[in-house]
Short mmCIF file of N, CA and C in Angstrom, two decimals:
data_model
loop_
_atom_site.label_atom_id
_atom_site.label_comp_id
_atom_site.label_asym_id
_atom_site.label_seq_id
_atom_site.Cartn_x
_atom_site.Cartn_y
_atom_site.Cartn_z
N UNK I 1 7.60 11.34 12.26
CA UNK I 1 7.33 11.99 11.00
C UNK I 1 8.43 11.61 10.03
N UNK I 2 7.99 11.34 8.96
CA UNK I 2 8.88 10.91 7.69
C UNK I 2 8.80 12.30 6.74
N UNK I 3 10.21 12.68 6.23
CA UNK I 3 10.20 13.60 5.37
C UNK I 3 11.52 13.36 4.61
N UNK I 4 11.21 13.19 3.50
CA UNK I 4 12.20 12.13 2.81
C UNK I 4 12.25 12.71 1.26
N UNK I 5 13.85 12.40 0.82
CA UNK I 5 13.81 13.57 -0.42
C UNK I 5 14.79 12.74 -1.05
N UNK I 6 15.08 11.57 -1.17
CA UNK I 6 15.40 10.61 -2.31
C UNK I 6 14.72 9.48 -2.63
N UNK I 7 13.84 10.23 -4.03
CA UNK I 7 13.27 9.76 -4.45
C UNK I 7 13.24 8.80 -5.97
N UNK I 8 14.64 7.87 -5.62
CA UNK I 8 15.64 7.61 -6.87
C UNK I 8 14.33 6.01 -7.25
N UNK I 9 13.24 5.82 -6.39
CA UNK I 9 12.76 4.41 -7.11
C UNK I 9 11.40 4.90 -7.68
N UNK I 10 11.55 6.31 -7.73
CA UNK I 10 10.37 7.19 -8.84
C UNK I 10 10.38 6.42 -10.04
N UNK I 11 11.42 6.63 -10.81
CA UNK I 11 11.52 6.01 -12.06
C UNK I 11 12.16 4.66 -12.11
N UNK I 12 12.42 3.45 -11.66
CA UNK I 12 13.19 2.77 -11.53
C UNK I 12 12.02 1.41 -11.87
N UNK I 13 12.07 0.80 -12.80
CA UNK I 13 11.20 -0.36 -13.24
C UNK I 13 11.24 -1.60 -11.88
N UNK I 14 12.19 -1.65 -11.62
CA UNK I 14 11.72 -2.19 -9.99
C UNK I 14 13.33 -1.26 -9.31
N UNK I 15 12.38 -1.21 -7.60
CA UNK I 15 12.87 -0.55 -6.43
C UNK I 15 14.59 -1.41 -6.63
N UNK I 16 15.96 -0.94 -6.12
CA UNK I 16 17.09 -1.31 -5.78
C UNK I 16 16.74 -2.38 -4.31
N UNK I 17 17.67 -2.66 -4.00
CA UNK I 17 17.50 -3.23 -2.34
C UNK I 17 17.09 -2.65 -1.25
N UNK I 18 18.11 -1.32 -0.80
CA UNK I 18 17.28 -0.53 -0.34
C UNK I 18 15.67 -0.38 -0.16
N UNK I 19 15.34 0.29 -1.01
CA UNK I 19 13.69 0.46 -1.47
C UNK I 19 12.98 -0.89 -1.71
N UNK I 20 13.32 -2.22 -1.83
CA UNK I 20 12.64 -3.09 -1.96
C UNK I 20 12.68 -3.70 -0.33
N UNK I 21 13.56 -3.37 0.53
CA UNK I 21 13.06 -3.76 1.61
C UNK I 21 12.53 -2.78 2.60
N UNK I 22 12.50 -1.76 2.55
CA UNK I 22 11.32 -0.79 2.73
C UNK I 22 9.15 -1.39 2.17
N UNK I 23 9.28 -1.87 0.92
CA UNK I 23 8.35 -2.36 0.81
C UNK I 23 7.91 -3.51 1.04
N UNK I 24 8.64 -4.21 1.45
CA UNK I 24 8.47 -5.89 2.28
C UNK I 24 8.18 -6.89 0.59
N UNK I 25 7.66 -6.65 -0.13
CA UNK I 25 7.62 -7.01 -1.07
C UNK I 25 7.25 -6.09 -2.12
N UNK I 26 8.05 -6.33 -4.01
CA UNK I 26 7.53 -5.49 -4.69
C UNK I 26 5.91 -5.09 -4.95
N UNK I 27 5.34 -4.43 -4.80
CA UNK I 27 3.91 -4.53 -5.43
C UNK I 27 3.77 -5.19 -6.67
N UNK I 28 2.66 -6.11 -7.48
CA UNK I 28 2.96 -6.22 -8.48
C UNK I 28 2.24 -5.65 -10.16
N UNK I 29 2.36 -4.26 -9.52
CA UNK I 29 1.55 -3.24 -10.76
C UNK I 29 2.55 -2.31 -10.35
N UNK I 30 3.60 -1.98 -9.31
CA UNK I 30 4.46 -1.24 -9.73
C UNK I 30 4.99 -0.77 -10.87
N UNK I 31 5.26 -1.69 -11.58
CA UNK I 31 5.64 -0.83 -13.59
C UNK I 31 4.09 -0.19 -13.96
N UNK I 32 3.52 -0.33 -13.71
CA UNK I 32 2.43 0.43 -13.88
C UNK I 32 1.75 1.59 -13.31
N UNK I 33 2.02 1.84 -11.82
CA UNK I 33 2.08 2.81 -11.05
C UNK I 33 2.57 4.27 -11.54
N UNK I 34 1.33 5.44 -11.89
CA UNK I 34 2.42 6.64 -11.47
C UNK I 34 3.04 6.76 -10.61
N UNK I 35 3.45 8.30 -10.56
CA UNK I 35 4.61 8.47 -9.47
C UNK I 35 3.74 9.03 -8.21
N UNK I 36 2.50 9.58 -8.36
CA UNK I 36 1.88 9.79 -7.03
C UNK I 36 2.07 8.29 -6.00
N UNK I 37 1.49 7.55 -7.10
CA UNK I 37 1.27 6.19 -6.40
C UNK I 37 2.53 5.57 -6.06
N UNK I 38 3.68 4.99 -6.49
CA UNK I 38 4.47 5.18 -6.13
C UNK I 38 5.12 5.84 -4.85
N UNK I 39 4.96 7.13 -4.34
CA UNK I 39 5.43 7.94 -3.86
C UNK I 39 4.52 7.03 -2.76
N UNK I 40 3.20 7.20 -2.59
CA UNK I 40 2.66 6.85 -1.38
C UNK I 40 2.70 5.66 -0.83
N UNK I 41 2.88 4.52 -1.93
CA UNK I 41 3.20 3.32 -1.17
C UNK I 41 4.60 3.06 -0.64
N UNK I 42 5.64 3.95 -1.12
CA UNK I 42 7.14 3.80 -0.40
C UNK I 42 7.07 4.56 0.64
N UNK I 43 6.46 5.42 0.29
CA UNK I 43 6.59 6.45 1.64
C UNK I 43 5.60 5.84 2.79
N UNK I 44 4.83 5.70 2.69
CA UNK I 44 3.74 4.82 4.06
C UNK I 44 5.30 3.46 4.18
N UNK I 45 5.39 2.82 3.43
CA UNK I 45 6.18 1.86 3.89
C UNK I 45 7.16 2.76 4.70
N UNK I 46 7.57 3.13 4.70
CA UNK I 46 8.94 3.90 4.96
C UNK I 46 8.27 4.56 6.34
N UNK I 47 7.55 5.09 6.58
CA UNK I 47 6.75 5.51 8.07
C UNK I 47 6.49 4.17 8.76
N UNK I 48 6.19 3.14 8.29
CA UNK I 48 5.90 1.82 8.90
C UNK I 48 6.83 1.57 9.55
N UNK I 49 7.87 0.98 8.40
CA UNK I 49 9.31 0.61 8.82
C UNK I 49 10.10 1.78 10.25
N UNK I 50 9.89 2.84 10.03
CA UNK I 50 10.78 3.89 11.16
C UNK I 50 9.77 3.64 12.55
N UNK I 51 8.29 2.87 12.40
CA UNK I 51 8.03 2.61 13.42
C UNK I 51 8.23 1.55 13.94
N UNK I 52 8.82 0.92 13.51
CA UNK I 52 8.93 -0.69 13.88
C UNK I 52 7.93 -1.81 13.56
N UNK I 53 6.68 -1.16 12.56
CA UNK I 53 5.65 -2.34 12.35
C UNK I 53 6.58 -3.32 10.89
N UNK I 54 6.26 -4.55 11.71
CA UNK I 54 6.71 -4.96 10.76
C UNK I 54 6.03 -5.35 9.59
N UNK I 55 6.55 -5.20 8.48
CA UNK I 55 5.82 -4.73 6.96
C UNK I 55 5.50 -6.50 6.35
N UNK I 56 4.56 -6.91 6.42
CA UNK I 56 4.37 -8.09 5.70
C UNK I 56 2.99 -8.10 4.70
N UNK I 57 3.18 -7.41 3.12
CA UNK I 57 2.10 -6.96 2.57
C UNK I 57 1.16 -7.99 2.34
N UNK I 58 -0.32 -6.94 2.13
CA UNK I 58 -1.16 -7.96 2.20
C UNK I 58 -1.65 -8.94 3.13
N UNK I 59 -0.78 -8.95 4.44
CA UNK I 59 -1.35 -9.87 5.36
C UNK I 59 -1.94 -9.57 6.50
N UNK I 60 -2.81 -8.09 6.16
CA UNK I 60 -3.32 -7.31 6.99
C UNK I 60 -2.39 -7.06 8.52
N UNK I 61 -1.21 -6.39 7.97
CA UNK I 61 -0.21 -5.74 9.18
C UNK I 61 -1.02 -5.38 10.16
N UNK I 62 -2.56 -4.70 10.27
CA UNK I 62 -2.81 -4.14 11.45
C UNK I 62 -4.06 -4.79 11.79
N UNK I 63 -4.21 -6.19 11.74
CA UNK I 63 -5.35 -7.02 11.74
C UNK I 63 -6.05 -6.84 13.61
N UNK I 64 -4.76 -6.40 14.78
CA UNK I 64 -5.38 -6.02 15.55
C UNK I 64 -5.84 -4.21 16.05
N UNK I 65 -5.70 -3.62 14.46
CA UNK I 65 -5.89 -2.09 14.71
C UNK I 65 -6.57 -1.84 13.63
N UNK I 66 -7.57 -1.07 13.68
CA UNK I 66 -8.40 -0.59 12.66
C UNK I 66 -7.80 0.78 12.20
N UNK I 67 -6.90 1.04 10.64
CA UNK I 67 -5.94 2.30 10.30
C UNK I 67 -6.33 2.26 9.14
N UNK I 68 -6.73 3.56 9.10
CA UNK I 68 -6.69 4.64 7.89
C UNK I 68 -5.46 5.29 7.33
N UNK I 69 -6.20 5.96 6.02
CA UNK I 69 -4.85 6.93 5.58
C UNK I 69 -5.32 7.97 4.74
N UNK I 70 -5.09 9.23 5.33
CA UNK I 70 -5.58 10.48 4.55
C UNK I 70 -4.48 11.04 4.58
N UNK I 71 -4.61 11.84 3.07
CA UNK I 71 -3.56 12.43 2.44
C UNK I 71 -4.25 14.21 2.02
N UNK I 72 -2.92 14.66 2.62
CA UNK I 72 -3.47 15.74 2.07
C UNK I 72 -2.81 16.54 1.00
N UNK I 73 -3.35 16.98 -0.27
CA UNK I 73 -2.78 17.16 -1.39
C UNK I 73 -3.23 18.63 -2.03
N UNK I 74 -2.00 19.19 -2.56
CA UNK I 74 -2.39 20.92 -3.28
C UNK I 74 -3.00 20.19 -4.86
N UNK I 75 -2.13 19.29 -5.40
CA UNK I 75 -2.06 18.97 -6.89
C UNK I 75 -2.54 17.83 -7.49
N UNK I 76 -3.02 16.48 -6.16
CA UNK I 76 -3.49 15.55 -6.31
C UNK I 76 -2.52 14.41 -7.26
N UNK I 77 -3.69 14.41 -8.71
CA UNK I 77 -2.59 13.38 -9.85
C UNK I 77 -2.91 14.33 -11.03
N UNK I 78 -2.83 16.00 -10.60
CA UNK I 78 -2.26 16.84 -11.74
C UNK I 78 -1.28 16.20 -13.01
N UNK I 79 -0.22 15.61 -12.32
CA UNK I 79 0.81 15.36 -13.35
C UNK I 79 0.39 14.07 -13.88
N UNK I 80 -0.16 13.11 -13.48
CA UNK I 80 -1.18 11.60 -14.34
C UNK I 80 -1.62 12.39 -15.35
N UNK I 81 -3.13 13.03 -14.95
CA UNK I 81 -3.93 13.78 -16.06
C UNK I 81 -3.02 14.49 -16.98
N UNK I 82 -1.87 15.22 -16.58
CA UNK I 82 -1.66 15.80 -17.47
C UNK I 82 -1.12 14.75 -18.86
N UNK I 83 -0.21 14.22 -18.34
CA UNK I 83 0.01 12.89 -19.12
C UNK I 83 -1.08 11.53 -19.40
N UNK I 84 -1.66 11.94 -18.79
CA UNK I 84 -3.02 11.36 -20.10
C UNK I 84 -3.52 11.89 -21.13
N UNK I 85 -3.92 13.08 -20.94
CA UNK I 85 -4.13 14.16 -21.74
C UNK I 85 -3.47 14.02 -22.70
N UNK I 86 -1.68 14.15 -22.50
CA UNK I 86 -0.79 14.50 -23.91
C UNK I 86 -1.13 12.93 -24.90
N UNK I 87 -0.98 11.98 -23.99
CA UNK I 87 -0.76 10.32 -23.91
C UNK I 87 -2.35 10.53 -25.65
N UNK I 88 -3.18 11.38 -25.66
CA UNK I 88 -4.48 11.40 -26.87
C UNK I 88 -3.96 12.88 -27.72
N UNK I 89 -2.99 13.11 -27.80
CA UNK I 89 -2.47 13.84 -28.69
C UNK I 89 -2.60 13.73 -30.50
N UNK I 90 -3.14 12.77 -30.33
CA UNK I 90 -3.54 11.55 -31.66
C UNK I 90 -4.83 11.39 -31.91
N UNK I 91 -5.81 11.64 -30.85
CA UNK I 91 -7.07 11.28 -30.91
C UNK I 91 -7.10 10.38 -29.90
N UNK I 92 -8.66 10.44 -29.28
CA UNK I 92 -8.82 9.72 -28.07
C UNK I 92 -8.60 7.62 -27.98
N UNK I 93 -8.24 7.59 -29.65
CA UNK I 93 -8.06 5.97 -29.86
C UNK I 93 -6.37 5.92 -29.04
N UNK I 94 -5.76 6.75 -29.18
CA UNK I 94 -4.30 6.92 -28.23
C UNK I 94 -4.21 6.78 -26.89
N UNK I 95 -4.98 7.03 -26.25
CA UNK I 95 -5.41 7.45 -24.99
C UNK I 95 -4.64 6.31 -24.10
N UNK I 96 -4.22 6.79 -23.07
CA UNK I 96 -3.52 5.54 -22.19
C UNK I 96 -3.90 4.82 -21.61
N UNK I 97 -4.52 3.75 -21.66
CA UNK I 97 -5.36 2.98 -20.23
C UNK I 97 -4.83 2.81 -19.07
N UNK I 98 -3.41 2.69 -19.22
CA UNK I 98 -2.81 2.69 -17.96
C UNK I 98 -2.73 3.99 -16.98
N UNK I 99 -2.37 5.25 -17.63
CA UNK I 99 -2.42 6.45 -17.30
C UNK I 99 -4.19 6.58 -16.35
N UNK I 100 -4.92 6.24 -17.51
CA UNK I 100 -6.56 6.75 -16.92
C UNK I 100 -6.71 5.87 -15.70
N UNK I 101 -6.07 4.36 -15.38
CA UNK I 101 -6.57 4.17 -14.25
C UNK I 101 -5.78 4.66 -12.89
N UNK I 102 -5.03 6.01 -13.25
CA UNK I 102 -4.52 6.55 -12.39
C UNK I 102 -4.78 7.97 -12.03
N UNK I 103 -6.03 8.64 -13.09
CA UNK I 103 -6.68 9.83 -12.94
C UNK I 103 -6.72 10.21 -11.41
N UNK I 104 -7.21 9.82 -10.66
CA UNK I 104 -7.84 9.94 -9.30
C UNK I 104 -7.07 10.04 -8.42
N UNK I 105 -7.32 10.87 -7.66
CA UNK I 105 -6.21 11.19 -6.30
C UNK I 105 -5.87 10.08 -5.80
N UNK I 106 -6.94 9.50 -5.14
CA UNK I 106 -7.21 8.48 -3.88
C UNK I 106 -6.85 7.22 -4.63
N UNK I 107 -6.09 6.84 -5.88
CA UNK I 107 -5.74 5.54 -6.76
C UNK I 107 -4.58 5.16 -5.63
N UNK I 108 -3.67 6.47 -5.61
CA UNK I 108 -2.43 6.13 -5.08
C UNK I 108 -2.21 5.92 -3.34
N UNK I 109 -3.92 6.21 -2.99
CA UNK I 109 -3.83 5.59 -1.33
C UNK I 109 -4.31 4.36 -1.28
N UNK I 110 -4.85 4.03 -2.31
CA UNK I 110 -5.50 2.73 -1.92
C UNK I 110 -4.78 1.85 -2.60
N UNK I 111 -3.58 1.60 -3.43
CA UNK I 111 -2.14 0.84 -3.75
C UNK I 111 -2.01 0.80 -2.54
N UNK I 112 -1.39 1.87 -1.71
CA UNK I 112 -0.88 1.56 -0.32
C UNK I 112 -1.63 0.86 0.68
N UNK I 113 -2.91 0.55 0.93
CA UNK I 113 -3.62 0.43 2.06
C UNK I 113 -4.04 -0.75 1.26
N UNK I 114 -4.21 -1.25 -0.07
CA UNK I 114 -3.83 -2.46 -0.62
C UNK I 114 -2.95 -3.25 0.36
N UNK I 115 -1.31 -2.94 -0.11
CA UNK I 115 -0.16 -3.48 0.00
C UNK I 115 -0.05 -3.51 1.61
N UNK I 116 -0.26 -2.68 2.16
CA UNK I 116 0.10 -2.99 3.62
C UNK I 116 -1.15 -3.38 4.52
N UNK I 117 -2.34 -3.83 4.01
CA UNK I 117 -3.71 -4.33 4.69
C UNK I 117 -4.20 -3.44 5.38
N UNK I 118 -4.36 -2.20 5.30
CA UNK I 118 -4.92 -1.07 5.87
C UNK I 118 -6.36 -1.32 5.86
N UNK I 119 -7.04 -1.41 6.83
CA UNK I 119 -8.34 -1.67 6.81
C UNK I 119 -9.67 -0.40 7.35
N UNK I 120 -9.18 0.82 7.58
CA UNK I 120 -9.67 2.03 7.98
C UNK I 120 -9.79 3.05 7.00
N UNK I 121 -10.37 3.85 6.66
CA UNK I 121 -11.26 4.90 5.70
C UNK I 121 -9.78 5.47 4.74
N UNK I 122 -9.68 5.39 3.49
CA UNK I 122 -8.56 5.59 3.15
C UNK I 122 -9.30 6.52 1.80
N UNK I 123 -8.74 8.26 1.70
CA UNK I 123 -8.93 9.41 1.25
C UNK I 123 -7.85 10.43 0.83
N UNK I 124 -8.15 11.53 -0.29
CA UNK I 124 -7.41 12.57 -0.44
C UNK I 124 -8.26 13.74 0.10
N UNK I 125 -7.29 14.60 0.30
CA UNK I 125 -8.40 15.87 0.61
C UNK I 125 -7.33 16.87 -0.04
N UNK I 126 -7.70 17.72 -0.93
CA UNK I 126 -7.72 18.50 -1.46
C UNK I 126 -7.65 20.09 -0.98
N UNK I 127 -6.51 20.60 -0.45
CA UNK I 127 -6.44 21.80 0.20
C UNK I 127 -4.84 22.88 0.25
N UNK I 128 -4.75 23.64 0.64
CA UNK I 128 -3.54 24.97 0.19
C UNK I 128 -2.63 24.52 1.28
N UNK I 129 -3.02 24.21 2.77
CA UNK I 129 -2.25 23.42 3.46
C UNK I 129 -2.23 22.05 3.46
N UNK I 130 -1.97 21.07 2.92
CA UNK I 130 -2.10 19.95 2.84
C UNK I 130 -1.98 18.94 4.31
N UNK I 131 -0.77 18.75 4.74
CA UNK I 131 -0.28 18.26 5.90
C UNK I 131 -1.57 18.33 7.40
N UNK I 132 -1.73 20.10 7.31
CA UNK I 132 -3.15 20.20 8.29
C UNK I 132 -4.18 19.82 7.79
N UNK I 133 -4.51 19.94 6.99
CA UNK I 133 -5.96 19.30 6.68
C UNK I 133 -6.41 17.83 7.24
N UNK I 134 -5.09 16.95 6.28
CA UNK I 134 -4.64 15.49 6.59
C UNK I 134 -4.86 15.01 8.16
N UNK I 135 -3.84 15.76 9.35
CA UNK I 135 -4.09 15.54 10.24
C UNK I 135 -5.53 16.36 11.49
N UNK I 136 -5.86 17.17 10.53
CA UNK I 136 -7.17 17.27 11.14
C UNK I 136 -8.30 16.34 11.07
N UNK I 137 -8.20 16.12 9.59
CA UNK I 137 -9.30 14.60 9.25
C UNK I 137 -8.93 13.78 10.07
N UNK I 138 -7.53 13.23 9.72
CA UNK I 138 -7.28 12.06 10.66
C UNK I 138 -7.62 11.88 12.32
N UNK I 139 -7.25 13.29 13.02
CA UNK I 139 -8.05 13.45 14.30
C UNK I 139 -9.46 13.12 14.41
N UNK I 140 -10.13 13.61 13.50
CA UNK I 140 -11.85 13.73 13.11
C UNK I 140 -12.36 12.26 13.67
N UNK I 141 -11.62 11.45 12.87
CA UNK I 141 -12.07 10.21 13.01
C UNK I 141 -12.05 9.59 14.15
N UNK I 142 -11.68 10.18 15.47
CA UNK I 142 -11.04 9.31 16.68
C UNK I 142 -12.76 9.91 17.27
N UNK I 143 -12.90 11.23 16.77
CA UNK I 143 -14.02 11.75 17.54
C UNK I 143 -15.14 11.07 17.40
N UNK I 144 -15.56 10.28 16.35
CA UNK I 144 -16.34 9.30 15.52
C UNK I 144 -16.36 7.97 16.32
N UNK I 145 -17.82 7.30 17.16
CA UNK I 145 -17.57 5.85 17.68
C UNK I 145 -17.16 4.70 16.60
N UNK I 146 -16.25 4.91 15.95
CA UNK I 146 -16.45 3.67 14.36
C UNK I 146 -15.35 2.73 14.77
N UNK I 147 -14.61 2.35 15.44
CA UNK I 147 -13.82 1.62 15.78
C UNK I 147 -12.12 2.29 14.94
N UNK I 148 -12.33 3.65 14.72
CA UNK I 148 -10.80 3.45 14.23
C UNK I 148 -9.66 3.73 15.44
N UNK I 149 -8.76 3.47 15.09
CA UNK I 149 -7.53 3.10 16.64
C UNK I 149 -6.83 3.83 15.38
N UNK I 150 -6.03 3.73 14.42
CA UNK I 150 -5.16 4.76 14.46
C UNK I 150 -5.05 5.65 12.94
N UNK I 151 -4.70 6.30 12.37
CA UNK I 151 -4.46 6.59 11.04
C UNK I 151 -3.00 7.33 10.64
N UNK I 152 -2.91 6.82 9.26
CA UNK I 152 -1.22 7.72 8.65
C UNK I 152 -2.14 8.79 7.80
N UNK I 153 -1.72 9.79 8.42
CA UNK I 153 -1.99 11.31 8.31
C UNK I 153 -0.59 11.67 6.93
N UNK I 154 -1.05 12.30 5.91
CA UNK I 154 -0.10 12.23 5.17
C UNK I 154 -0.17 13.95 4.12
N UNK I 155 1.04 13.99 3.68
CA UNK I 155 0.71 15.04 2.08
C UNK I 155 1.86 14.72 1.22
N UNK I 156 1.01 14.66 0.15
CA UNK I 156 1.82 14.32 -0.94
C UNK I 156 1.80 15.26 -2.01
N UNK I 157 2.57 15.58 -2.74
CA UNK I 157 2.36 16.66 -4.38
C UNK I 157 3.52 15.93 -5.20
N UNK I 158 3.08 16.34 -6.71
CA UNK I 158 3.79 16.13 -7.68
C UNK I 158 3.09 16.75 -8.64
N UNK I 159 4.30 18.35 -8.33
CA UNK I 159 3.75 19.61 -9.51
C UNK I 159 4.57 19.14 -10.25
N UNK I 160 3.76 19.03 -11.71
CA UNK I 160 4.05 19.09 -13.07
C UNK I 160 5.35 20.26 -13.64
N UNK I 161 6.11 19.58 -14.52
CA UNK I 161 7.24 20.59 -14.69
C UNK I 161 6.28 22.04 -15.10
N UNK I 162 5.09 21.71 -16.18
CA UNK I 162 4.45 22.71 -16.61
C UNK I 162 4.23 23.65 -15.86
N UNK I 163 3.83 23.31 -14.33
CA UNK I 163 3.70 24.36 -13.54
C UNK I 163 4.77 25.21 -12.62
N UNK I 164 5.62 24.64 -12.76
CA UNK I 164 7.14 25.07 -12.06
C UNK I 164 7.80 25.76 -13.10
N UNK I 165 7.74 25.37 -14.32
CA UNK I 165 9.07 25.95 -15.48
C UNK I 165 9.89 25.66 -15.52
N UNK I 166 10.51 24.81 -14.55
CA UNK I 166 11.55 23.67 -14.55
C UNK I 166 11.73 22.39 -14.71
N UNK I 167 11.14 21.59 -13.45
CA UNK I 167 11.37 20.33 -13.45
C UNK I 167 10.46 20.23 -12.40
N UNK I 168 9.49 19.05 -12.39
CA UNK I 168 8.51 18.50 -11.48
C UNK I 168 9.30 18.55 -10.20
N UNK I 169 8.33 18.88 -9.29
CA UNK I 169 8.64 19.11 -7.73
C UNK I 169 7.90 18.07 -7.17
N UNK I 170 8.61 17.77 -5.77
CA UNK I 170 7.75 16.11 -5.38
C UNK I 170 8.16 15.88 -3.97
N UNK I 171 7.37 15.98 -3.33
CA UNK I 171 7.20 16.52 -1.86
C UNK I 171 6.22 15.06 -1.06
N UNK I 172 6.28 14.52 -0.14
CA UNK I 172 6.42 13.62 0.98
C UNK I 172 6.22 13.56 2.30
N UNK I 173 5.21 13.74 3.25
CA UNK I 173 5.68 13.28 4.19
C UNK I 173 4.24 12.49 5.09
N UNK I 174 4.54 11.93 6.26
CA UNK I 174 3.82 11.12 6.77
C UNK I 174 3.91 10.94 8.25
N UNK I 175 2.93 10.61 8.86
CA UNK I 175 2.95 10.36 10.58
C UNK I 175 1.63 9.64 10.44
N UNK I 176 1.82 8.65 11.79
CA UNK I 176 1.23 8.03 12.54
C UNK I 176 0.59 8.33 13.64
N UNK I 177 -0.60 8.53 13.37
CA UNK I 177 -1.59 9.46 14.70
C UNK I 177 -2.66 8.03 15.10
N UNK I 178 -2.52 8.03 16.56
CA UNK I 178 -3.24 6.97 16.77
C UNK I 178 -4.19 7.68 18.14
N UNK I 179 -5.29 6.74 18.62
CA UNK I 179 -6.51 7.33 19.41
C UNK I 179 -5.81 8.13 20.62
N UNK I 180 -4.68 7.27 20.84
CA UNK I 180 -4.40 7.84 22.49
C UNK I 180 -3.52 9.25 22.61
N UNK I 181 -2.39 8.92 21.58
CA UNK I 181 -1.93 10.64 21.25
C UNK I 181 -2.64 11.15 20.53
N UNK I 182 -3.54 11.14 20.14
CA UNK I 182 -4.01 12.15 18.98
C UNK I 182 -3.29 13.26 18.18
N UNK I 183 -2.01 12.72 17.97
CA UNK I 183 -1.51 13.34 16.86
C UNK I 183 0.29 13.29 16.75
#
């Protein structure tokens, strides 16, 4: 299990060293990435890496394992929308294109399952416990004859300062559940 709370290549127009070899290579829409998205492709890297797969994006890392990735989320891309939203403060000719193609929960799992060749059912699910949900789905699927062998069971949030009264909160974590442990 990865649970990880420096999150210094949130804002950072490209990752330091550190964080760039965590991702085996930069993505190259990273400057474009919110921070959900963001968050999930370092962080899956970062569960990869503590397992020893070695990270070579795009070249389908698990070409002999069929892996998913469900995430389970309280807030989804609350904080995108919200900043799309402000982003037409002007009228909808303002509007961000970059922001809108990040509306959607599931934008920022499928960057990741992009970048690391994830080739198994890749989802948000939407729930008050996040983490269980995640790894209940992810179990779900073993019960299913579909060929999946393993999935990264995940939860991610990024509450909006609006909803805290402070400062955006931004929470992480991830495991590797595969057919034979189931969990």
């Amino acid at each position: 299990m990865t649970v990880v709370n420096d999150f210094r290549y949130l804002t950072a127009d490209e990752p330091d060293r550190e964080f760039a070899d965590i991702l085996g290579v930069v993505p190259r829409r990273w400057g474009r990435m919110d921070t959900v998205s963001r968050l999930v492709v370092m962080e899956v890297g970062r569960l990869l890496r503590s397992k020893g797969l070695a990270i070579s994006p795009g070249s389908d890392l698990f070409s002999d394992k069929k892996t998913g990735l469900i995430v389970g989320t309280r807030y989804g891309c609350l904080a995108t929308d919200l900043a799309f939203v402000d982003s037409m403060s002007h009228g909808v000719e303002t509007a961000s294109p970059v922001l809108f193609s990040y509306t959607l929960a599931n934008i920022g799992l499928a960057e990741a399952a992009s970048h690391y060749g994830l080739m198994g059912p890749v989802y948000a699910v939407y729930n008050e416990k996040p983490m269980m949900i995640a790894l209940n789905e992810a179990r779900r699927w073993f019960a299913v004859p579909c060929g999946i062998d393993a999935m990264i069971a995940g939860s991610v949030d990024v509450v909006p300062a609006e909803l805290t009264g402070k400062e955006e909160r931004i929470s992480a974590e991830f495991v590797l559940v595969d057919r034979n442990s189931g969990g």
